[in-house]
Short mmCIF file of C-alpha atoms in Angstrom, two decimals:
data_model
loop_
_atom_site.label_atom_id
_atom_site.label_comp_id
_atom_site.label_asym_id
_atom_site.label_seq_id
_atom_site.Cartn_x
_atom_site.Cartn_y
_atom_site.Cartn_z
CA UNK A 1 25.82 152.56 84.38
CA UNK A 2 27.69 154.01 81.34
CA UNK A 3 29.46 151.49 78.69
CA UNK A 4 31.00 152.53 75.68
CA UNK A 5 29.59 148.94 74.47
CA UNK A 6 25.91 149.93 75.37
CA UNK A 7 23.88 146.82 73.58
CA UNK A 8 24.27 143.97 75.94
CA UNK A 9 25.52 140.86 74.13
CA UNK A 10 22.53 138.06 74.86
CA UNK A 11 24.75 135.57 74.58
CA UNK A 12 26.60 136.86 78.16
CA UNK A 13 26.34 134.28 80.85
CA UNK A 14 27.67 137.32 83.24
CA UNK A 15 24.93 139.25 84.53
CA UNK A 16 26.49 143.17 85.32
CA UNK A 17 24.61 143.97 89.14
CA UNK A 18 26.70 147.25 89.26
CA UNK A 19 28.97 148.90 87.81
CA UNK A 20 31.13 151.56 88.94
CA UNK A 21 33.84 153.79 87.52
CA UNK A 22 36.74 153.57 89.34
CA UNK A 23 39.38 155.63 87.51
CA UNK A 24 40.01 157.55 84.26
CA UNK A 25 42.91 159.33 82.03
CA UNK A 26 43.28 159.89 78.53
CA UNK A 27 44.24 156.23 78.02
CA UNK A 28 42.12 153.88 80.35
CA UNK A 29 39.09 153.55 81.97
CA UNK A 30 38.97 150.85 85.16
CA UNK A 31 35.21 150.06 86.15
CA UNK A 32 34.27 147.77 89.39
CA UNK A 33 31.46 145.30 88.36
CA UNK A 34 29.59 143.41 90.75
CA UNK A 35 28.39 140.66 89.20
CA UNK A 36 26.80 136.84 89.10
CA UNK A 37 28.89 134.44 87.26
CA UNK A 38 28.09 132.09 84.56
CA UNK A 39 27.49 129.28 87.76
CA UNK A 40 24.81 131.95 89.27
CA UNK A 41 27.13 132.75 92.38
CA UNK A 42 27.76 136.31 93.05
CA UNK A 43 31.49 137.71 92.17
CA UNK A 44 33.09 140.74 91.40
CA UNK A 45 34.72 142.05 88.15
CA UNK A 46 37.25 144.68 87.68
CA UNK A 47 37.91 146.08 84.09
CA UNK A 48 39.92 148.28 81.93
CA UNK A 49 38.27 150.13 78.85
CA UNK A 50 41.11 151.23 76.01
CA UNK A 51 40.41 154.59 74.67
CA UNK A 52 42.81 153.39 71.75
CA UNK A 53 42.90 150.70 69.57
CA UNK A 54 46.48 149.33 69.48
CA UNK A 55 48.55 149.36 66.16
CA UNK A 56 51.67 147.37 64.69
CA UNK A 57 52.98 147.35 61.87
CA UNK A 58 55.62 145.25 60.34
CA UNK A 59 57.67 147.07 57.62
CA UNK A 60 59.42 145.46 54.83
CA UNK A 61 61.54 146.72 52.43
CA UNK A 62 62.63 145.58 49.05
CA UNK A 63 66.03 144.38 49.67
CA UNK A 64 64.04 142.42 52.87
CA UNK A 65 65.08 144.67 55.88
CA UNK A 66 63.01 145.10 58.68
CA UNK A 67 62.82 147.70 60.87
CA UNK A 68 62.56 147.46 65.41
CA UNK A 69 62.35 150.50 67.78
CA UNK A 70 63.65 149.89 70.89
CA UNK A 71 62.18 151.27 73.76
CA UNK A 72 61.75 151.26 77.52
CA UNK A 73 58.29 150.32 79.04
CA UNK A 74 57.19 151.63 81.74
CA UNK A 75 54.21 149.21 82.80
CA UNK A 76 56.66 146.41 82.52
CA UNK A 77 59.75 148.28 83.71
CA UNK A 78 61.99 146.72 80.69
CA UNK A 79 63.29 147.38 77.66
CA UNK A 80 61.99 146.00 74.80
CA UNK A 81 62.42 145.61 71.19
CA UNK A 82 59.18 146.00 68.78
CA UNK A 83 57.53 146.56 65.15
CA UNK A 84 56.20 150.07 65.31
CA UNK A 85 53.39 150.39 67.54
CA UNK A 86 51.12 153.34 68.66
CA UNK A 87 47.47 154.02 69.73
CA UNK A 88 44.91 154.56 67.73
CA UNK A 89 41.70 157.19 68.61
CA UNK A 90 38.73 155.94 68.34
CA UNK A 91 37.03 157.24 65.23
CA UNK A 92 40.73 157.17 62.85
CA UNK A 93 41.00 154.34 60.86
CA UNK A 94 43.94 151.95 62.49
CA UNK A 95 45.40 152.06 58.51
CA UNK A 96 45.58 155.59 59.18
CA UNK A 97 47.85 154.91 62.16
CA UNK A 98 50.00 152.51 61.18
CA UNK A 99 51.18 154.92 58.50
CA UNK A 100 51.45 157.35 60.94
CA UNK A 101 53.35 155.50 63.65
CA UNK A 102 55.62 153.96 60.87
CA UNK A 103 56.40 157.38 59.93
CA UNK A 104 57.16 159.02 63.24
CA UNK A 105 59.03 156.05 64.84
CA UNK A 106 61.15 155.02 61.82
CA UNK A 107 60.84 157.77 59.26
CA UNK A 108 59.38 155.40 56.86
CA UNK A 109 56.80 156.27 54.43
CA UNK A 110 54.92 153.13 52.78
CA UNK A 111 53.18 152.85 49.29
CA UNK A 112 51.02 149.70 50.75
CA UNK A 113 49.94 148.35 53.76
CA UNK A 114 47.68 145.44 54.40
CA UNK A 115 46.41 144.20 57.63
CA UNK A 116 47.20 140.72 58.82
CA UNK A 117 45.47 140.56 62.14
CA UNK A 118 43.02 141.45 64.55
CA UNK A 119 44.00 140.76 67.79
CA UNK A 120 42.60 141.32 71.74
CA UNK A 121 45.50 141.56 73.74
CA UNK A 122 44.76 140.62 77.12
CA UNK A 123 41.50 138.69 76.93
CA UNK A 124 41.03 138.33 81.21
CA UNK A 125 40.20 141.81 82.33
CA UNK A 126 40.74 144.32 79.40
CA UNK A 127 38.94 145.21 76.30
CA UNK A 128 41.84 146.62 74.21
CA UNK A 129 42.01 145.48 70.76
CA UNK A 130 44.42 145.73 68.09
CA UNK A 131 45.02 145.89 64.55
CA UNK A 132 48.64 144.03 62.93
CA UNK A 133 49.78 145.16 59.39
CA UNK A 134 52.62 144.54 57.25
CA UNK A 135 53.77 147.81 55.26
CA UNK A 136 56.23 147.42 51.84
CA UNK A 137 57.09 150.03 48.62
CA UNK A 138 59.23 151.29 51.75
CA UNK A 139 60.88 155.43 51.21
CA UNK A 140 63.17 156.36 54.11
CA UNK A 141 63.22 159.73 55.34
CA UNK A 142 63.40 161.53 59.05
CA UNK A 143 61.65 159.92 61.94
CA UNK A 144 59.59 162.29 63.89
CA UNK A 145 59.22 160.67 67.86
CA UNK A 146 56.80 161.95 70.55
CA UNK A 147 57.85 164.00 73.73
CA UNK A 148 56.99 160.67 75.63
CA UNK A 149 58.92 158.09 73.47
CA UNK A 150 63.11 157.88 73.60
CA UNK A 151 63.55 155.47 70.57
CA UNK A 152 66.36 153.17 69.58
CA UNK A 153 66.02 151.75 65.56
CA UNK A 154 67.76 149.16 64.19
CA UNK A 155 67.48 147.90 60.46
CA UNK A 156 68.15 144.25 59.55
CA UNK A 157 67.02 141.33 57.32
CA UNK A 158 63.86 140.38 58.79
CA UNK A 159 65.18 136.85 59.25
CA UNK A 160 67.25 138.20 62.02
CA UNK A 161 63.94 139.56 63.58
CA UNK A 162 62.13 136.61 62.64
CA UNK A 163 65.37 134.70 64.83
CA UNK A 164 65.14 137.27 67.53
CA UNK A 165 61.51 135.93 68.09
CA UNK A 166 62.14 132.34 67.97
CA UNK A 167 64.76 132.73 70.62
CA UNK A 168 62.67 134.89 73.10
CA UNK A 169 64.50 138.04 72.49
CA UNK A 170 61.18 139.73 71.28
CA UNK A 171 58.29 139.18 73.90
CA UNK A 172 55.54 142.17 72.98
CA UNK A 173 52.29 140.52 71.80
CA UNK A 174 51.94 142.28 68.56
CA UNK A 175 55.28 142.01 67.13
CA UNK A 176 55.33 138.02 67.73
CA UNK A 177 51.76 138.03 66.13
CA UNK A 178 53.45 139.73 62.81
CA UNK A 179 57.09 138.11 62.85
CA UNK A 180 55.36 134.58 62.97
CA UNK A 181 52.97 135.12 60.75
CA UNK A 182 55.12 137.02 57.74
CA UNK A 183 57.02 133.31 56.21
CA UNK A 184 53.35 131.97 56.25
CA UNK A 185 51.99 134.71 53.93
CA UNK A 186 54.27 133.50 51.03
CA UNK A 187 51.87 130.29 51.03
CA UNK A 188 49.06 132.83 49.81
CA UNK A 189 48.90 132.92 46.47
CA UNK A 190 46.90 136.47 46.55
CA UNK A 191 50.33 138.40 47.89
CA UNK A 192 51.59 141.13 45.62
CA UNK A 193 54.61 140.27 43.74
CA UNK A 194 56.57 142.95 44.84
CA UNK A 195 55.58 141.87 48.63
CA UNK A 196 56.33 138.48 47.67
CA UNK A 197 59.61 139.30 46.54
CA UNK A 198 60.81 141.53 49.53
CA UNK A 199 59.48 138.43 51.86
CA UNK A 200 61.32 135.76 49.83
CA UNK A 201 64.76 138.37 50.19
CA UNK A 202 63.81 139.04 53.77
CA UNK A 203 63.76 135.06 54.61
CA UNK A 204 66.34 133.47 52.86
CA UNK B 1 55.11 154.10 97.22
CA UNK B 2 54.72 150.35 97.14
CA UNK B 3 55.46 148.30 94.19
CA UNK B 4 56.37 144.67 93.28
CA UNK B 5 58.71 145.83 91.66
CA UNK B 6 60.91 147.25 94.02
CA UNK B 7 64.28 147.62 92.67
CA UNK B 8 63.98 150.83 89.95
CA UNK B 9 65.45 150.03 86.58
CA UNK B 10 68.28 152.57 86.37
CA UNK B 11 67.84 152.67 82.39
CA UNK B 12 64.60 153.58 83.24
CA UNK B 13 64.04 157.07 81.23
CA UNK B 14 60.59 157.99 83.08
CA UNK B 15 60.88 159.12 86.80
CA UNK B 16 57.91 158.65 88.71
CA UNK B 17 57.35 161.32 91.49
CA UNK B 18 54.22 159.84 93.25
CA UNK B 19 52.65 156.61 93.29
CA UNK B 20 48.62 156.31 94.38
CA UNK B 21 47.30 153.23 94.84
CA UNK B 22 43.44 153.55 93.32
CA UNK B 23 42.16 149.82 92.70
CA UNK B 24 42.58 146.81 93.69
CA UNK B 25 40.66 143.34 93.91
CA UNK B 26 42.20 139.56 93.70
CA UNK B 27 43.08 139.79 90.17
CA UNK B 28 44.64 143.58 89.48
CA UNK B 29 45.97 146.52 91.20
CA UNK B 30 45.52 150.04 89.43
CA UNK B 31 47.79 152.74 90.04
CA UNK B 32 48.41 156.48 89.60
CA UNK B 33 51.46 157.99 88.60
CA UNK B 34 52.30 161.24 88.35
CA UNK B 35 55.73 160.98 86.39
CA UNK B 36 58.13 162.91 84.42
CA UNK B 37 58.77 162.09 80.82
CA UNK B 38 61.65 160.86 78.85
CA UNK B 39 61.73 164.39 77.40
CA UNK B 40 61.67 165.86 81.07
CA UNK B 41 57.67 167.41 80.75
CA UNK B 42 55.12 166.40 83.39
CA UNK B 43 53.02 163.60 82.76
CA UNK B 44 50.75 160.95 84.07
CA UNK B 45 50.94 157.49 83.82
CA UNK B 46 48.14 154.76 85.09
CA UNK B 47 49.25 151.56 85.33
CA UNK B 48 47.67 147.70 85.48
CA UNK B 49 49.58 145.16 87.37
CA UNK B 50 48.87 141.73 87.57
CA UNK B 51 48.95 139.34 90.16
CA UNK B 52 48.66 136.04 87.94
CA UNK B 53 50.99 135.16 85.73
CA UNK B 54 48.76 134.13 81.87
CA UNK B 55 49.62 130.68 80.46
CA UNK B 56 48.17 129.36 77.49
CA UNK B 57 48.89 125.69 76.16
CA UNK B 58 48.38 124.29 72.79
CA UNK B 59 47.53 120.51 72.59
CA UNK B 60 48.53 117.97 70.27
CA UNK B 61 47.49 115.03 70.28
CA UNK B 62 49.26 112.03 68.07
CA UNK B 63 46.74 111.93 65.82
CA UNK B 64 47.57 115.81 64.91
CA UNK B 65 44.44 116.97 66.83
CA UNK B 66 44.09 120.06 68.87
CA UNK B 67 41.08 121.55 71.08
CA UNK B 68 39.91 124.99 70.98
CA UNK B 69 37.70 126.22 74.39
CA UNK B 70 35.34 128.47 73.59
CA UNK B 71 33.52 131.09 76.20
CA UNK B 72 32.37 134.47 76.63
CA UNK B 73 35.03 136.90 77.75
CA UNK B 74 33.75 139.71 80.22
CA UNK B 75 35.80 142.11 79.69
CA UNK B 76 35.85 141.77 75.71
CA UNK B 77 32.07 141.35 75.64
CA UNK B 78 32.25 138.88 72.75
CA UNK B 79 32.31 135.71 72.54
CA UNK B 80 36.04 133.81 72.48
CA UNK B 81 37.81 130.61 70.70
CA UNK B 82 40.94 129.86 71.95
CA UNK B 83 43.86 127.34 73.24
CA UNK B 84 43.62 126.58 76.62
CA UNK B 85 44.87 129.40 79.04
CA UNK B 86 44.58 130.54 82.73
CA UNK B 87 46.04 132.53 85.44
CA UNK B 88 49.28 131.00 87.62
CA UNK B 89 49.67 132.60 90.92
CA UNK B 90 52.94 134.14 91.78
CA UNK B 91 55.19 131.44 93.28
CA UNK B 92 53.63 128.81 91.27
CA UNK B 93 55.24 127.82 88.18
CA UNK B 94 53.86 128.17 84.69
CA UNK B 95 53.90 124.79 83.31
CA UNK B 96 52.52 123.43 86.75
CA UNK B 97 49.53 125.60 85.71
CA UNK B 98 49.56 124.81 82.11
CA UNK B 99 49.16 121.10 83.14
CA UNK B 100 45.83 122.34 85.45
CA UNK B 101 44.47 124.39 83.12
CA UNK B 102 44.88 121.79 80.06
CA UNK B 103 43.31 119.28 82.77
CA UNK B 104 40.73 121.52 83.78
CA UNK B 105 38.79 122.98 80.55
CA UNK B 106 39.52 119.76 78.54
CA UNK B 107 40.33 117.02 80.31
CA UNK B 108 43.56 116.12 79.06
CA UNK B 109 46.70 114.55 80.78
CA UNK B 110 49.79 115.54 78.66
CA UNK B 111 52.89 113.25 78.98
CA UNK B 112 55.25 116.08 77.79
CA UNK B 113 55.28 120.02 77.85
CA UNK B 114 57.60 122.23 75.74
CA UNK B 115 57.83 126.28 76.51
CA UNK B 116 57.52 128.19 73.31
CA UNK B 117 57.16 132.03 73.99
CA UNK B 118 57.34 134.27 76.83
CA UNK B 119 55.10 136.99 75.61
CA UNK B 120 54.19 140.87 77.32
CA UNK B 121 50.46 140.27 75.95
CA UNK B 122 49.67 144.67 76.16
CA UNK B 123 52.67 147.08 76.85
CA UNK B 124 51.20 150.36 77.25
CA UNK B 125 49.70 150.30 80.74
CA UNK B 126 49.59 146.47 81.70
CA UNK B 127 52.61 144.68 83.38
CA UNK B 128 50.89 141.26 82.26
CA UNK B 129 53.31 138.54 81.12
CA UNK B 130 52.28 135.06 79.97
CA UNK B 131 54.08 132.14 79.04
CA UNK B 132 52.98 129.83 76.34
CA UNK B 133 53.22 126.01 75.89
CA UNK B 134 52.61 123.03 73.65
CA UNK B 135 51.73 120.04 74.81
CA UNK B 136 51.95 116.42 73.83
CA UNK B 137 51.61 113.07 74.71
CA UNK B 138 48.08 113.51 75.41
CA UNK B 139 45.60 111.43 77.72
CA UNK B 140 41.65 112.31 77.51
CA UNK B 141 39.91 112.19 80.87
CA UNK B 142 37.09 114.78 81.85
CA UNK B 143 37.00 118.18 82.27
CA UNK B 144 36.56 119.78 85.21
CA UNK B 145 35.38 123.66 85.07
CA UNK B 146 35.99 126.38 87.30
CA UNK B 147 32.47 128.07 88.49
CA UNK B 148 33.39 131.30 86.53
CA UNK B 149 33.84 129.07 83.43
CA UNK B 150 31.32 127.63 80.74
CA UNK B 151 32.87 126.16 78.40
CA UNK B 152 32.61 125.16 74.96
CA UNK B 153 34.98 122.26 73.28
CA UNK B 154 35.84 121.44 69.37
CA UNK B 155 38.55 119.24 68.68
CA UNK B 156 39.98 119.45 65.38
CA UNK B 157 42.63 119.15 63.23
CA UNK B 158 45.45 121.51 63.85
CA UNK B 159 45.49 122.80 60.59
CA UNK B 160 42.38 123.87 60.90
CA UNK B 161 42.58 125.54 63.57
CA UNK B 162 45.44 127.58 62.29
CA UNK B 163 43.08 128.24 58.95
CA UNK B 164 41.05 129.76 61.99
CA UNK B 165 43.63 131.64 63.29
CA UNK B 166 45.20 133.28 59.57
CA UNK B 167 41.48 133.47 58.48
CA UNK B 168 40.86 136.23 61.74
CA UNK B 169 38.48 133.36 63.70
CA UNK B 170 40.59 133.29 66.33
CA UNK B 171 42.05 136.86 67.90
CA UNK B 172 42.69 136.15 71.34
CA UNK B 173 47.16 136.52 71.65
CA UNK B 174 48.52 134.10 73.09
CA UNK B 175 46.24 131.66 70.99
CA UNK B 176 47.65 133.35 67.76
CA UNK B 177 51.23 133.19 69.04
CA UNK B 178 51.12 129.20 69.75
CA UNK B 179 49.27 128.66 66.52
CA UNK B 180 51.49 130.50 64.29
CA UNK B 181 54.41 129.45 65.87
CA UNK B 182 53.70 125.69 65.44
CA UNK B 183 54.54 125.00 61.64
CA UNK B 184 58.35 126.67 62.68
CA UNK B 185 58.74 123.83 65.12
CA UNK B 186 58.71 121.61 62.09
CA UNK B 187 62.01 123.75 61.12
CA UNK B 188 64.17 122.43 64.40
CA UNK B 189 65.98 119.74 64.12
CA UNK B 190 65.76 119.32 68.01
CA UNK B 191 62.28 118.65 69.05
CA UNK B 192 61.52 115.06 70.22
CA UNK B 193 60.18 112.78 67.36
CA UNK B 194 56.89 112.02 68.78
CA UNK B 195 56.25 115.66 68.73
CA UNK B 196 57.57 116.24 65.30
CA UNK B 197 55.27 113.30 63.65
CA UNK B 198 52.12 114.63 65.77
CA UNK B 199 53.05 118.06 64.25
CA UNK B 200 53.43 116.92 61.14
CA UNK B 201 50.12 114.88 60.98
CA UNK B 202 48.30 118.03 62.53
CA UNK B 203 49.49 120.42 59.66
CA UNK B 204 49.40 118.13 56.44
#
């Protein structure tokens, strides 16, 4: 039995019989647990450990654009239109990879960035987690995409993106998380102007 | 090479040249693909698919209460508010299960149910889609647990339970998405009135 979450949590009504690894690649790790439920009967548990911690980030600039990469999925066979989003390794800081990802996806380089969410994606059978920023003091310059991503961008006032999530045109996890949440962070009062400002432009 | 997906997306930029099946129980199947990339070099891909469909409902009751179910999730090893949420079966529609599932861990009836979001809760290697809800018009009655359930209940003000939510007490996705998207409902000028004053009651 091998975990990368080696202290049992006390507070688990799930008691872990066996546990068996299934599968691994670079990415995931699917484990077969036999185990007895909270109710005491026996059942069985199949899981899937994230090597990465997932990363979005929401850019804004001053005049209020946004930024989406379009992109085709493979696990969901569909297109689909998102903030920048990439993995990050365990052991780099997620900050680290939004600035990254922002950078190779759009070309955009950002002065500040400050995280708006943690998030567990899929709370049923896997333990991926991820971390949602918003990114502004925005400098374009070349976008840089990996061998395994064919990207579409597309600038626009992030009202328009904000729109394209309230009609269902937007359906990834993360990029709903950060669309919904950007009009509700002019309510804070601790927002950097200059943030505060490319929201207000960005909404109107 | 079997798939439930069995019409290929022609804008599909990855080609998949073998398909192994490697896992599955009730709940998942994992497979192997060895596939060629967007950018034409040899790859592999290992992918998650589903065979529920994830609902999640937020309640409101007139009053402008909601009810967060707390457990212990598994595969996250922690421990879990959220809205109510469980798995619909293929061939059984969502809001038949959001009705269950709102039944089940809290006991409530609800008169009316509006779709808000379809959401793709982690696009790297999962096909999972959910579809979330809000739902009014509420009746209490008792709950009635599944065996792989225990459950925890707080009703509370909805505004409070979004000050969860922006405040990082609540991370689960689809909870985040239905909480973040209820103040914008206030914004349409087409949602039934009973809805809008339990809304409006919930956030003041």
């Amino acid at each position: 039995m091998e975990s990368r979450h080696p202290v049992p949590n006390a507070d688990n009504p799930w008691k872990t019989l066996t546990r068996t690894r299934i599968y691994e690649n670079a990415w995931i790790r699917v484990e077969h647990n036999e185990v007895q439920r909270p109710d005491g009967a026996p059942g069985v548990y199949g899981t899937v450990r994230f090597a990465n911690h997932a990363v979005g980030v929401l850019p804004v600039a001053d005049d209020g654009s946004t930024w989406l990469v379009g992109q085709f999925r493979y696990a969901l066979d569909a297109y689909s239109w998102e903030i920048p989003e990439g993995g990050c390794p365990l052991g780099t800081a997620p900050a680290d990879t939004a600035h990254r990802e922002l950078r190779e996806e759009t070309g955009l380089r950002a002065a500040h960035l400050m995280h708006i969410h943690n998030v567990a994606l899929s709370n049923s059978v896997c333990d991926e987690q991820g971390s949602v920023f918003i990114a502004w003091g925005l400098t374009e310059g070349e976008a840089e995409p990996e061998g395994t991503e064919q990207l579409a961008l597309r600038r626009l006032p992030l009202r328009e993106a904000l729109d394209m999530a309230l009609r269902g045109e937007i359906t990834d996890s993360m990029s709903l998380i950060a669309l919904l949440r950007a009009p509700m962070l002019l309510k804070r009062l601790d927002i950097p102007d200059d943030l505060r400002r490319a929201l207000r432009r960005g909404l109107e």
